[in-house]
Amino acid sequence: MTCTQASHPLDNLFAHFPGLNRAPADLPASTGPPTHSGWYLASNLPAEEKVLDELLSRFGAHMKTDSPFLQAALLMHPYTTPVVSVAVHGLYAEGRVPDVSAGNMAIRLDSSGDVAEHGFRSQRFAALSSDSAASHPDATPVADFEALTTWMFDRLVEEHMRPLFSRVRAETKLGMNVMWAALSGGCAETIMGLQRAGRFTIEEALATESALLALAPQPMHDRVSVYPLQSGSHQDLFMRLEVCCQKYLHPDMGKCGYCALRPIPEQRELQQYWFDRRVAELESEARA
């Protein structure tokens, strides 16, 4: 794929995308038709069984598992999180949402089979009609913020994740709840990241997360809980997924810190311990 062209309304968003996408931070998001090996068109994954099987097999080799169920479970986070992150980040930080439908996205595995990059086949996006970018040839103008959010979920869910989840379920038996929880968790994580970057206060982030998921399709409801923890004078947001991601079934992995398999008191104690240590480290660095 090629890099984005200069002076496009999504330049700022795409410049931040690699930080969410695990690619080098000095590279913008990729756009345009795939030009070399390793890319998989997202639209082919639910439509062509062999393509999904190949993707899972290659990723499974990297993760050292030949179980299609576990391959799919382990792929959910690295596949969905960058897609969700760029859409939600665009919604709140830029007021411009890139087209994250399956027809406009691709995923690349590196030579080891790890997820290396997500890319956009075009720079289509939606923006408020009051935005100066709404007149751009790639833009779809919408009336208000709720319409922009609906446009985002239509592309993210109805035109991308729902068909993919159905195919993954049919091929691997991975539970639909696991996949919907990954999607909701990605929304929450992005808002938490925006709060840590100064976009929201703690209270605003909690309200924003609730409002966003209230507008999401019903299968995304009640999949994640977000709450503040306090350590001295510091406060930060943490979360709990209400459905286990299943990665603990891998012999080399354990339960996530936000896993639904952990009793709530155990989970809060673990997260509080981590937060206290992190705050102590920051305060020690500040004194040095």
XYZ file of C-alpha atoms in Angstrom, residues 4-172:
169
model
C -1.438 9.083 2.386
C -1.209 12.110 0.146
C -0.468 15.506 1.705
C -3.167 18.056 2.513
C -6.001 15.627 3.043
C -8.583 16.174 5.825
C -7.568 12.859 7.412
C -3.833 13.615 7.482
C -3.777 14.394 11.202
C -5.817 11.328 12.106
C -3.754 9.004 9.917
C -0.560 10.443 11.386
C -1.723 9.311 14.843
C -3.089 5.952 13.651
C 0.207 4.004 13.649
C 0.572 4.555 17.380
C -2.664 2.609 17.791
C -1.713 0.228 14.989
C 1.599 -1.074 16.374
C 3.475 0.285 13.335
C 6.441 2.676 13.673
C 5.161 5.994 14.989
C 6.858 8.000 12.228
C 4.888 6.299 9.452
C 1.399 7.464 8.417
C -1.410 5.004 7.801
C -1.261 3.128 4.518
C -3.818 3.878 1.833
C -4.519 2.655 -1.672
C -4.675 -0.822 -3.236
C -2.309 -3.416 -1.683
C 0.912 -3.478 -3.686
C 2.864 -6.365 -2.151
C 2.366 -9.684 -0.398
C 1.028 -10.182 3.097
C -2.136 -8.091 2.715
C -5.635 -9.545 3.168
C -8.668 -7.578 2.054
C -11.139 -7.429 4.933
C -14.018 -7.935 2.499
C -12.603 -11.326 1.468
C -12.476 -12.755 4.993
C -16.231 -13.411 5.417
C -16.738 -14.086 1.719
C -13.971 -16.579 0.964
C -13.457 -19.450 3.388
C -9.938 -20.244 2.159
C -8.785 -16.672 2.762
C -9.931 -16.692 6.385
C -8.424 -20.136 6.917
C -5.079 -18.964 5.547
C -5.087 -15.848 7.719
C -5.888 -17.855 10.850
C -3.324 -20.538 10.010
C -0.518 -18.039 9.453
C -1.382 -16.108 12.599
C -1.736 -19.384 14.512
C 1.766 -20.423 13.477
C 3.075 -17.162 14.920
C 1.136 -17.749 18.149
C 2.159 -21.407 18.292
C -1.298 -22.953 18.152
C -2.979 -25.104 15.505
C -6.438 -24.786 17.098
C -8.734 -22.684 14.854
C -10.778 -21.744 17.945
C -7.743 -20.370 19.745
C -6.335 -18.791 16.592
C -9.567 -16.824 16.181
C -9.712 -15.882 19.875
C -6.134 -14.587 19.842
C -6.677 -12.674 16.588
C -9.712 -10.738 17.825
C -7.824 -8.082 19.755
C -5.080 -7.254 17.208
C -7.610 -7.331 14.373
C -10.426 -5.257 15.874
C -8.646 -2.803 18.166
C -6.866 -0.691 15.498
C -10.071 -0.517 13.434
C -12.148 0.582 16.417
C -9.433 2.911 17.676
C -9.056 4.920 14.488
C -12.839 5.282 14.124
C -13.507 6.338 17.725
C -10.411 8.527 17.856
C -11.550 10.235 14.667
C -15.053 10.709 16.049
C -13.960 12.507 19.219
C -10.543 13.986 18.444
C -11.108 15.130 14.862
C -14.855 15.084 14.234
C -14.031 13.110 11.076
C -14.529 9.354 10.829
C -12.680 7.310 8.206
C -14.555 4.609 6.340
C -13.739 1.431 8.294
C -16.073 -0.832 6.331
C -14.661 -4.162 5.149
C -14.686 -2.909 1.575
C -12.259 -0.144 2.499
C -9.810 -1.970 4.767
C -7.058 -4.541 4.637
C -4.779 -6.236 7.155
C -1.141 -7.254 6.690
C 0.747 -10.056 8.391
C 4.519 -9.907 8.529
C 6.802 -12.792 7.590
C 6.361 -14.384 11.030
C 2.555 -14.301 10.757
C 2.041 -11.504 13.281
C -0.410 -8.669 12.609
C 1.788 -5.863 11.313
C -0.500 -3.235 9.862
C -4.019 -2.189 8.915
C -4.561 -0.102 5.811
C -7.251 1.856 4.000
C -8.043 1.272 0.339
C -9.342 4.843 0.036
C -9.482 7.973 2.183
C -13.274 8.169 2.353
C -14.652 9.695 5.524
C -17.703 11.332 7.090
C -17.777 14.792 8.653
C -20.315 17.202 10.035
C -21.886 19.377 7.360
C -20.588 22.395 9.303
C -16.992 21.125 8.961
C -14.932 22.845 6.254
C -13.827 19.360 5.137
C -17.415 18.346 4.315
C -16.976 19.690 0.771
C -13.957 17.464 0.090
C -14.483 14.865 -2.690
C -13.819 12.021 -0.214
C -16.305 13.353 2.362
C -19.826 12.275 3.259
C -21.504 15.195 5.069
C -23.833 14.324 7.978
C -26.195 16.547 9.919
C -25.035 16.197 13.525
C -22.833 14.280 15.941
C -25.368 11.495 16.488
C -25.596 11.002 12.718
C -21.788 10.865 12.554
C -21.756 8.207 15.283
C -24.426 6.204 13.459
C -22.421 6.431 10.229
C -19.374 5.114 12.087
C -21.212 2.145 13.595
C -22.819 1.290 10.254
C -19.373 0.953 8.652
C -17.659 -0.572 11.657
C -20.320 -3.091 12.634
C -22.851 -3.716 9.871
C -20.410 -3.476 6.958
C -17.375 -5.014 8.603
C -17.478 -6.836 11.923
C -20.911 -8.478 11.920
C -20.320 -10.460 8.681
C -16.794 -11.311 9.804
C -17.938 -12.493 13.223
C -20.576 -14.733 11.649
C -17.980 -16.372 9.392
C -15.479 -16.779 12.237
C -18.178 -18.367 14.392
C -19.139 -20.789 11.617
C -15.533 -21.771 10.900
C -14.035 -21.918 14.406
